[in-house]
Short mmCIF file of C-alpha atoms in Angstrom, two decimals:
data_model
loop_
_atom_site.label_atom_id
_atom_site.label_comp_id
_atom_site.label_asym_id
_atom_site.label_seq_id
_atom_site.Cartn_x
_atom_site.Cartn_y
_atom_site.Cartn_z
CA UNK A 189 112.43 65.71 118.38
CA UNK A 190 115.65 66.35 116.52
CA UNK A 191 118.75 64.33 117.27
CA UNK A 192 121.64 66.20 118.84
CA UNK A 193 123.74 65.00 115.90
CA UNK A 194 121.95 67.62 113.80
CA UNK A 195 124.21 70.18 115.45
CA UNK A 196 127.45 68.30 114.79
CA UNK A 197 127.51 69.10 111.06
CA UNK A 198 128.72 72.23 109.31
CA UNK A 199 125.99 72.94 106.78
CA UNK A 200 126.55 74.34 103.35
CA UNK A 201 123.58 76.67 103.78
CA UNK A 202 121.87 77.82 106.97
CA UNK A 203 118.43 79.35 106.35
CA UNK A 204 116.89 81.39 109.15
CA UNK A 205 113.12 81.73 108.78
CA UNK A 206 110.32 79.43 107.75
CA UNK A 207 108.10 81.15 105.22
CA UNK A 208 107.91 81.48 101.44
CA UNK A 209 111.30 83.17 101.01
CA UNK A 210 113.09 80.75 103.34
CA UNK A 211 111.66 77.63 101.70
CA UNK A 212 112.32 78.89 98.16
CA UNK A 213 115.93 79.47 99.20
CA UNK A 214 116.23 76.08 100.91
CA UNK A 215 114.74 74.16 97.98
CA UNK A 216 116.93 75.98 95.47
CA UNK A 217 120.12 75.39 97.46
CA UNK A 218 119.28 71.75 98.09
CA UNK A 219 118.55 71.15 94.41
CA UNK A 220 122.04 72.48 93.73
CA UNK A 221 123.39 69.63 95.85
CA UNK A 222 124.11 71.57 99.04
CA UNK A 223 123.30 70.46 102.61
CA UNK A 224 120.64 72.79 104.04
CA UNK A 225 119.13 73.40 107.46
CA UNK A 226 116.10 75.64 108.08
CA UNK A 227 115.76 77.29 111.49
CA UNK A 228 112.15 78.32 112.11
CA UNK A 229 111.69 80.24 115.34
CA UNK A 230 107.98 79.45 115.65
CA UNK A 231 106.36 76.16 116.64
CA UNK A 232 105.38 73.92 113.74
CA UNK A 233 101.72 74.95 113.89
CA UNK A 234 102.68 78.62 113.44
CA UNK A 235 105.42 78.00 110.90
CA UNK A 236 105.73 80.28 107.93
CA UNK A 237 105.26 83.76 109.36
CA UNK A 238 103.02 85.87 107.14
CA UNK A 239 103.03 83.30 104.33
CA UNK A 240 100.38 81.29 106.17
CA UNK A 241 97.94 84.20 105.81
CA UNK A 242 98.55 85.02 102.15
CA UNK A 243 96.36 84.20 99.18
CA UNK A 244 98.27 85.06 96.02
CA UNK A 245 101.41 86.30 94.33
CA UNK A 246 101.79 88.93 91.64
CA UNK A 247 103.68 88.02 88.50
CA UNK A 248 104.32 89.26 85.01
CA UNK A 249 103.13 86.83 82.31
CA UNK A 250 102.26 86.64 78.63
CA UNK A 251 98.59 85.81 79.06
CA UNK A 252 98.81 82.07 78.42
CA UNK A 253 98.72 81.00 82.09
CA UNK A 254 95.46 79.09 82.71
CA UNK A 255 95.11 80.50 86.23
CA UNK A 256 95.32 84.14 85.13
CA UNK A 257 93.85 86.51 82.60
CA UNK A 258 96.20 88.82 80.85
CA UNK A 259 98.77 89.53 79.68
CA UNK A 260 100.56 91.50 82.41
CA UNK A 261 103.70 92.89 80.84
CA UNK A 262 106.80 93.96 82.81
CA UNK A 263 106.32 97.61 81.87
CA UNK A 264 102.81 97.68 83.28
CA UNK A 265 103.98 95.92 86.44
CA UNK A 266 106.76 98.48 86.88
CA UNK A 267 104.34 101.37 86.31
CA UNK A 268 102.05 99.94 88.99
CA UNK A 269 104.96 99.61 91.40
CA UNK A 270 106.17 103.14 90.74
CA UNK A 271 102.68 104.49 91.29
CA UNK A 272 102.22 102.96 94.72
CA UNK A 273 105.79 103.64 95.90
CA UNK A 274 105.98 107.15 94.46
CA UNK A 275 109.25 106.07 92.88
CA UNK A 276 110.76 105.12 96.23
CA UNK A 277 112.29 101.85 95.05
CA UNK A 278 115.68 100.59 93.95
CA UNK A 279 115.02 100.56 90.22
CA UNK A 280 117.50 97.81 89.40
CA UNK A 281 116.09 95.51 92.10
CA UNK A 282 112.52 96.38 91.13
CA UNK A 283 113.18 95.50 87.50
CA UNK A 284 114.93 92.30 88.57
CA UNK A 285 111.95 91.33 90.75
CA UNK A 286 109.54 91.85 87.88
CA UNK A 287 111.70 90.06 85.31
CA UNK A 288 112.19 87.06 87.58
CA UNK A 289 108.50 86.99 88.49
CA UNK A 290 107.84 85.50 85.06
CA UNK A 291 109.51 82.29 86.26
CA UNK A 292 107.43 81.88 89.41
CA UNK A 293 104.36 80.09 88.07
CA UNK A 294 106.56 77.40 86.57
CA UNK A 295 108.71 77.11 89.68
CA UNK A 296 105.70 76.90 92.00
CA UNK A 297 104.03 74.29 89.85
CA UNK A 298 107.24 72.27 89.81
CA UNK A 299 107.49 72.19 93.61
CA UNK A 300 103.86 71.19 94.07
CA UNK A 301 102.07 74.50 94.66
CA UNK A 302 98.69 74.60 92.94
CA UNK A 303 96.61 77.59 91.86
CA UNK A 304 92.88 78.15 91.48
CA UNK A 305 91.09 79.78 88.51
CA UNK A 306 91.40 83.57 88.21
CA UNK A 307 89.20 85.74 90.40
CA UNK A 308 87.19 88.75 89.31
CA UNK A 309 84.98 91.21 91.17
CA UNK A 310 86.22 93.99 93.42
CA UNK A 311 89.68 92.48 93.83
CA UNK A 312 90.44 93.17 90.13
CA UNK A 313 93.38 90.80 90.36
CA UNK A 314 92.71 88.09 87.78
CA UNK A 315 95.18 89.67 85.37
CA UNK A 316 97.98 90.37 87.80
CA UNK A 317 97.84 87.77 90.58
CA UNK A 318 97.73 84.00 90.82
CA UNK A 319 95.71 82.66 93.78
CA UNK A 320 96.93 79.65 95.74
CA UNK A 321 94.66 76.64 95.94
CA UNK A 322 94.26 76.21 99.68
CA UNK A 323 95.54 79.71 100.38
CA UNK A 324 98.87 80.49 101.97
CA UNK A 325 98.85 77.40 104.14
CA UNK A 326 98.29 75.18 101.13
CA UNK A 327 101.19 76.85 99.38
CA UNK A 328 103.38 76.63 102.49
CA UNK A 329 102.61 72.96 103.05
CA UNK A 330 103.61 72.18 99.46
CA UNK A 331 106.94 73.97 99.91
CA UNK A 332 107.69 72.10 103.14
CA UNK A 333 106.80 68.76 101.55
CA UNK A 334 109.18 69.43 98.69
CA UNK A 335 111.97 70.63 101.01
CA UNK A 336 111.66 67.61 103.27
CA UNK A 337 111.49 65.23 100.30
CA UNK A 338 114.75 66.72 99.08
CA UNK A 339 116.42 66.18 102.44
CA UNK A 340 116.33 69.69 103.89
CA UNK A 341 116.45 69.57 107.70
CA UNK A 342 113.70 71.75 109.23
CA UNK A 343 113.80 72.64 112.92
CA UNK A 344 110.87 74.33 114.68
CA UNK A 345 110.97 76.34 117.91
CA UNK A 346 114.56 77.05 116.93
CA UNK A 347 115.06 80.63 118.06
CA UNK A 348 118.22 82.33 116.84
CA UNK A 349 119.67 84.36 119.71
CA UNK A 350 123.07 85.28 118.30
CA UNK A 351 125.12 85.39 115.11
CA UNK A 352 128.89 85.07 114.81
CA UNK A 353 129.91 87.28 111.89
CA UNK A 354 133.56 88.01 111.19
CA UNK A 355 134.60 90.64 108.65
CA UNK A 356 131.30 90.32 106.80
CA UNK A 357 131.33 86.51 106.87
CA UNK A 358 128.78 84.36 108.65
CA UNK A 359 130.36 81.69 110.83
CA UNK A 360 127.60 80.33 113.05
CA UNK A 361 124.25 80.95 114.74
CA UNK A 362 123.40 80.51 118.39
CA UNK A 363 120.06 78.74 118.68
CA UNK A 364 117.77 78.04 121.64
CA UNK A 365 116.35 74.61 120.90
CA UNK A 366 114.59 72.09 123.14
CA UNK A 367 115.70 73.86 126.29
CA UNK A 368 119.36 74.10 125.39
CA UNK A 369 121.65 76.59 123.69
CA UNK A 370 123.05 75.16 120.47
CA UNK A 371 125.44 76.29 117.75
CA UNK A 372 124.69 75.83 114.06
CA UNK A 373 127.64 76.33 111.76
CA UNK A 374 127.40 77.03 108.07
CA UNK A 375 129.34 78.00 104.97
CA UNK A 376 126.63 80.46 103.90
CA UNK A 377 123.64 82.17 105.50
CA UNK A 378 120.23 83.05 104.08
CA UNK A 379 118.29 85.38 106.39
CA UNK A 380 114.58 85.18 105.66
CA UNK A 381 113.11 85.79 109.10
CA UNK A 382 110.80 88.72 108.35
CA UNK A 383 110.36 92.12 109.95
CA UNK A 384 109.61 93.41 113.46
CA UNK A 385 105.87 94.00 113.23
CA UNK A 386 105.08 91.90 116.33
CA UNK A 387 107.59 93.78 118.46
CA UNK A 388 105.36 96.51 119.91
CA UNK A 389 108.21 98.11 121.85
CA UNK A 390 110.27 98.44 118.65
CA UNK A 391 107.27 99.88 116.81
CA UNK A 392 106.84 102.43 119.60
CA UNK A 393 110.35 103.74 118.92
CA UNK A 394 108.90 105.27 115.74
CA UNK A 395 105.15 105.53 116.39
CA UNK A 396 105.04 106.27 120.10
CA UNK A 397 102.06 105.12 122.15
CA UNK A 398 99.93 104.92 118.98
CA UNK A 399 101.52 101.50 118.39
CA UNK A 400 99.61 100.14 121.37
CA UNK A 401 96.48 100.40 119.19
CA UNK A 402 97.98 98.53 116.23
CA UNK A 403 96.72 95.04 115.42
CA UNK A 404 99.29 92.57 114.11
CA UNK A 405 97.90 90.44 111.28
CA UNK A 406 100.49 87.69 111.66
CA UNK A 407 101.95 85.72 114.52
CA UNK A 408 103.57 87.02 117.66
CA UNK A 409 106.86 85.43 116.56
CA UNK A 410 107.74 88.09 113.95
CA UNK A 411 109.74 90.20 116.38
CA UNK A 412 112.68 91.15 114.18
CA UNK A 413 115.31 89.47 116.37
CA UNK A 414 117.42 88.35 113.40
CA UNK A 415 117.09 91.74 111.73
CA UNK A 416 118.37 93.41 114.90
CA UNK A 417 121.30 90.99 115.11
CA UNK A 418 122.29 91.69 111.51
CA UNK A 419 122.06 95.46 111.86
CA UNK A 420 124.07 95.33 115.09
CA UNK A 421 126.69 93.25 113.27
CA UNK A 422 127.27 95.95 110.67
CA UNK A 423 124.91 95.02 107.84
CA UNK A 424 123.71 98.12 106.01
CA UNK A 425 120.06 99.02 106.69
CA UNK A 426 117.49 99.93 104.09
CA UNK A 427 114.02 101.43 104.36
CA UNK A 428 112.10 103.92 106.45
CA UNK A 429 111.35 102.36 109.86
CA UNK A 430 107.95 104.08 109.95
CA UNK A 431 106.88 102.53 106.65
CA UNK A 432 105.05 99.23 106.64
CA UNK A 433 102.37 97.17 104.93
CA UNK A 434 99.43 98.38 106.99
CA UNK A 435 95.80 97.84 106.09
CA UNK A 436 92.40 98.57 107.60
CA UNK A 437 91.39 95.72 109.88
CA UNK A 438 88.20 95.18 111.79
CA UNK A 439 88.88 96.80 115.17
CA UNK A 440 87.35 93.78 116.89
CA UNK A 441 90.17 91.53 115.64
CA UNK A 442 92.53 89.69 117.99
CA UNK A 443 95.82 91.43 118.74
CA UNK A 444 97.83 88.81 116.82
CA UNK A 445 97.28 86.30 114.03
CA UNK A 446 93.86 87.38 112.77
CA UNK A 447 95.08 86.98 109.21
CA UNK A 448 93.07 87.61 106.07
CA UNK A 449 89.63 87.02 107.60
CA UNK A 450 89.73 90.29 109.54
CA UNK A 451 90.59 92.53 106.56
CA UNK A 452 87.91 94.95 105.42
CA UNK A 453 87.29 95.77 101.75
CA UNK A 454 84.22 97.96 102.27
CA UNK A 455 86.09 101.28 102.18
CA UNK A 456 85.63 102.07 98.47
CA UNK A 457 81.83 101.67 98.71
CA UNK A 458 81.05 104.39 101.23
CA UNK A 459 82.80 106.89 103.45
CA UNK A 460 85.37 106.49 106.21
CA UNK A 461 85.25 108.82 109.21
CA UNK A 462 87.47 109.23 112.24
CA UNK A 463 86.56 109.56 115.92
CA UNK A 464 85.29 113.09 115.23
CA UNK A 465 82.98 111.81 112.45
CA UNK A 466 85.11 113.55 109.79
CA UNK A 467 86.33 112.10 106.51
CA UNK A 468 90.11 112.27 106.09
CA UNK A 469 91.00 110.70 102.71
CA UNK A 470 89.64 109.91 99.25
CA UNK A 471 88.02 106.47 99.57
CA UNK A 472 87.90 106.07 95.79
CA UNK A 473 91.39 107.13 94.80
CA UNK A 474 92.27 104.01 92.82
CA UNK A 475 91.35 100.35 92.40
CA UNK A 476 91.44 98.58 95.74
CA UNK A 477 94.50 96.31 95.21
CA UNK A 478 96.61 99.43 94.64
CA UNK A 479 95.30 101.34 97.64
CA UNK A 480 94.20 98.90 100.35
CA UNK A 481 97.64 98.90 101.96
CA UNK A 482 97.69 102.67 102.60
CA UNK A 483 94.68 102.63 104.89
CA UNK A 484 96.38 101.20 107.94
CA UNK A 485 98.84 104.06 107.94
CA UNK A 486 96.06 106.62 107.38
CA UNK A 487 94.10 105.28 110.34
CA UNK A 488 97.26 105.20 112.46
CA UNK A 489 97.46 108.98 111.98
CA UNK A 490 93.91 109.57 113.26
CA UNK A 491 92.96 110.32 116.89
CA UNK A 492 93.08 107.12 118.97
CA UNK A 493 93.96 105.19 115.78
CA UNK A 494 90.30 104.40 115.13
CA UNK A 495 88.04 104.94 112.12
CA UNK A 496 84.70 103.71 110.80
CA UNK A 497 83.68 102.49 107.35
CA UNK A 498 80.07 103.47 106.64
CA UNK A 499 77.95 102.07 103.81
CA UNK A 500 74.29 101.47 103.04
CA UNK A 501 72.24 98.48 101.92
CA UNK A 502 73.23 98.85 98.26
CA UNK A 503 76.84 97.99 99.06
CA UNK A 504 76.72 95.42 101.84
CA UNK A 505 77.15 92.43 99.50
CA UNK A 506 79.73 93.91 97.13
CA UNK A 507 82.86 92.92 99.08
CA UNK A 508 84.32 90.04 101.05
CA UNK A 509 82.82 90.47 104.54
CA UNK A 510 84.77 90.56 107.76
CA UNK A 511 84.58 87.60 110.08
CA UNK A 512 82.70 89.99 112.39
CA UNK A 513 79.17 91.18 111.50
CA UNK A 514 78.58 94.76 110.43
CA UNK A 515 77.01 97.14 112.92
CA UNK A 516 73.52 97.86 111.56
CA UNK A 517 71.09 100.74 112.11
CA UNK A 518 67.95 102.18 110.56
CA UNK A 519 69.31 105.73 110.37
CA UNK A 520 72.62 107.54 110.32
CA UNK A 521 71.84 109.04 113.71
CA UNK A 522 71.16 105.62 115.21
CA UNK A 523 74.38 104.33 113.65
CA UNK A 524 76.33 107.21 115.21
CA UNK A 525 74.93 106.28 118.59
CA UNK A 526 75.99 102.67 118.22
CA UNK A 527 79.51 103.82 117.27
CA UNK A 528 79.68 106.38 120.11
CA UNK A 529 80.14 109.15 117.55
CA UNK A 530 78.62 112.62 117.75
CA UNK A 531 75.20 112.23 116.10
CA UNK A 532 74.99 115.71 114.59
CA UNK A 533 78.57 115.54 113.28
CA UNK A 534 78.06 112.22 111.48
CA UNK A 535 74.69 113.27 110.07
CA UNK A 536 76.31 116.46 108.74
CA UNK A 537 79.26 114.58 107.19
CA UNK A 538 76.99 112.10 105.40
CA UNK A 539 74.50 114.80 104.27
CA UNK A 540 77.29 116.94 102.81
CA UNK A 541 78.77 113.94 101.09
CA UNK A 542 75.41 112.97 99.59
CA UNK A 543 74.84 116.51 98.33
CA UNK A 544 78.23 116.51 96.61
CA UNK A 545 77.72 113.25 94.69
CA UNK A 546 77.44 113.82 90.93
CA UNK A 547 75.55 111.54 88.52
CA UNK A 548 77.54 108.71 86.96
CA UNK A 549 77.51 105.06 86.01
CA UNK A 550 78.58 102.97 88.98
CA UNK A 551 80.95 100.11 88.16
CA UNK A 552 83.12 98.76 90.95
CA UNK A 553 85.32 96.80 88.51
CA UNK A 554 86.78 99.90 86.80
CA UNK A 555 87.67 103.49 87.60
CA UNK A 556 84.14 104.73 87.04
CA UNK A 557 82.78 108.29 86.71
CA UNK A 558 80.92 108.39 90.04
CA UNK A 559 82.50 111.24 91.98
CA UNK A 560 81.84 114.14 94.31
CA UNK A 561 82.25 117.85 93.65
CA UNK A 562 82.70 120.63 96.17
CA UNK A 563 84.12 118.79 99.16
CA UNK A 564 87.42 119.57 100.89
CA UNK A 565 88.28 115.90 100.37
CA UNK A 566 86.67 114.64 97.18
CA UNK A 567 85.81 111.03 96.44
CA UNK A 568 87.02 110.52 92.89
CA UNK A 569 85.42 107.15 91.99
CA UNK A 570 82.55 104.93 93.18
CA UNK A 571 80.81 107.80 94.93
CA UNK A 572 77.14 107.00 95.55
CA UNK A 573 74.78 108.62 97.98
CA UNK A 574 74.52 106.83 101.30
CA UNK A 575 70.74 106.95 101.66
CA UNK A 576 69.41 103.40 101.30
CA UNK A 577 68.70 102.03 104.78
CA UNK A 578 69.59 100.00 106.67
CA UNK A 579 73.00 101.51 107.22
CA UNK A 580 76.11 99.56 108.17
CA UNK A 581 79.46 100.31 109.79
CA UNK A 582 82.70 98.52 110.56
CA UNK A 583 85.16 99.88 113.16
CA UNK A 584 88.71 100.02 111.78
CA UNK A 585 92.18 99.78 113.30
CA UNK A 586 95.63 99.76 111.66
CA UNK A 587 96.53 96.18 110.79
CA UNK A 588 100.29 95.75 110.42
CA UNK A 589 101.43 93.00 108.07
CA UNK A 590 105.16 93.65 107.86
CA UNK A 591 107.68 96.46 108.36
CA UNK A 592 109.93 97.89 105.65
CA UNK A 593 113.10 98.49 107.65
CA UNK A 594 115.48 95.76 106.53
CA UNK A 595 118.91 94.90 105.21
CA UNK A 596 120.39 96.22 102.01
CA UNK A 597 121.03 93.64 99.28
CA UNK A 598 122.39 93.64 95.75
CA UNK A 599 121.14 91.85 92.64
CA UNK A 600 122.54 88.54 93.91
CA UNK A 601 120.47 88.91 97.13
CA UNK A 602 123.82 89.33 98.90
CA UNK A 603 123.75 91.54 101.98
CA UNK A 604 125.69 94.79 101.92
CA UNK A 605 127.83 95.82 104.84
CA UNK A 606 127.82 99.32 106.33
CA UNK A 607 130.89 100.33 104.29
CA UNK A 608 129.09 99.37 101.06
CA UNK A 609 131.00 96.15 100.40
CA UNK A 610 129.06 92.96 99.80
CA UNK A 611 129.10 90.29 102.49
CA UNK A 612 131.24 87.29 101.71
CA UNK A 613 128.55 84.68 102.38
CA UNK A 614 125.36 86.29 103.73
CA UNK A 615 122.19 86.56 101.67
CA UNK A 616 118.69 87.80 102.47
CA UNK A 617 115.20 87.25 101.08
CA UNK A 618 111.62 88.18 101.84
CA UNK A 619 110.31 90.78 104.24
CA UNK A 620 113.70 91.24 105.90
CA UNK A 621 114.90 92.90 102.65
CA UNK A 622 111.62 93.98 101.01
CA UNK A 623 112.37 97.64 101.80
CA UNK A 624 114.85 97.59 98.91
CA UNK A 625 111.88 97.37 96.54
CA UNK A 626 109.11 98.85 98.69
CA UNK A 627 110.13 102.30 99.87
CA UNK A 628 106.51 102.90 100.71
CA UNK A 629 103.10 101.68 99.58
CA UNK A 630 102.20 98.20 98.42
CA UNK A 631 100.82 96.21 95.51
CA UNK A 632 98.65 93.20 96.32
CA UNK A 633 100.74 90.03 96.18
CA UNK A 634 104.13 91.67 95.67
CA UNK A 635 105.43 90.61 99.08
CA UNK A 636 105.17 86.99 98.00
CA UNK A 637 106.82 87.89 94.70
CA UNK A 638 109.79 89.53 96.41
CA UNK A 639 110.08 86.57 98.78
CA UNK A 640 110.05 83.94 96.05
CA UNK A 641 112.32 85.83 93.64
CA UNK A 642 114.95 86.73 96.21
CA UNK A 643 114.56 83.41 97.99
CA UNK A 644 115.60 81.65 94.79
CA UNK A 645 118.42 84.15 94.17
CA UNK A 646 119.65 83.76 97.75
CA UNK A 647 119.51 79.98 97.48
CA UNK A 648 121.49 80.07 94.25
CA UNK A 649 124.08 82.45 95.65
CA UNK A 650 124.49 80.58 98.93
CA UNK A 651 124.80 77.24 97.13
CA UNK A 652 127.42 78.63 94.75
CA UNK A 653 129.45 80.10 97.60
CA UNK A 654 129.30 76.84 99.57
CA UNK A 655 130.48 74.83 96.58
CA UNK A 656 133.42 77.13 96.01
#
């Protein structure tokens, strides 16, 4: 329990949020000699927002890092980002993110975060991404240990309910804490409290009733309350509110906080059909880390927001399995029955797909030459006939990780006001500003990159302002 004297001080830097971006900002500001308080709206067990469910971060490097293969040059990183966003990114901020990503392995090592050896296989990420030893929670715990060792004050269950902002300057935050309303005053603010993915009513403003069928990968605490307060206070918005990091999750997942264990990576190895047993997109368009985050949105556009990944026995061990077992059957017709799909329709879809498959050399680690020919929706890579029983299926729902509507920032991570002027003392980092870089689409691990890069920039900027 925190002493009431915690609220008597005016802090140099007030950080709202408790994940990767928030802690990178807090550590950076504290190392600069500033007094720092972190306000985490969730209980301690659920601290960290989406960071607790992550596995890796993407970074440019020269190939000498022992935990990665490589090199992964900035130009290649930028090309990858442009490909998945379709160019919908602030180029200056994208280039800044990539340039600063080269510093992250050293920074993380310095604050106690450890990485495991590079991974291969279907993830194809050994060159581009460093994987945390102990996953996101291991990484998060290391950041909190460092912050606390440095003297950062961290409050949990500290829900920000109001912000006093005068002429673009942060003055104080109203906080519900231990059953009382408190005021936290600060010379500078870093907002790193994430998006609104857990706020179903807000999602329904853009998606309608379809949002009732969305599964939220993270905690129920990511409601976007701080984002709403900032936008209402005149901070300039950025990003399409309908865009989000949305993947294919096992439809049997819990509504909230299922995390990484419920993600499905089987899509590239078979076909995906909707409720009407029809394919609706190229399952083999590109390597999985560049396409996995489009499938949630694709499924969200299907009837009843449901789809089914169908594979055969040749593919069942080629991907990380869901925490839930696959639905198994001895024939496609039997599988259709177990999925409550029209038997004739699914048999026809699979038969037509099989007939369209052209000979090639299957290799799930590269863009191989296994494709279809003659279908309305072709499969351009990893196309193999689905004819080796038993057959398997996973039901799929849209799994929302984070939303892209956020606050506009500049290259200092400083928030921009509605009239285009920079805020005097307000900075933002992480998912609450990721829409500056991610107009749409996603690259595996880049959310953590944006959070760490702009967390450090925000910490530097807030510390400098507080000193002056």
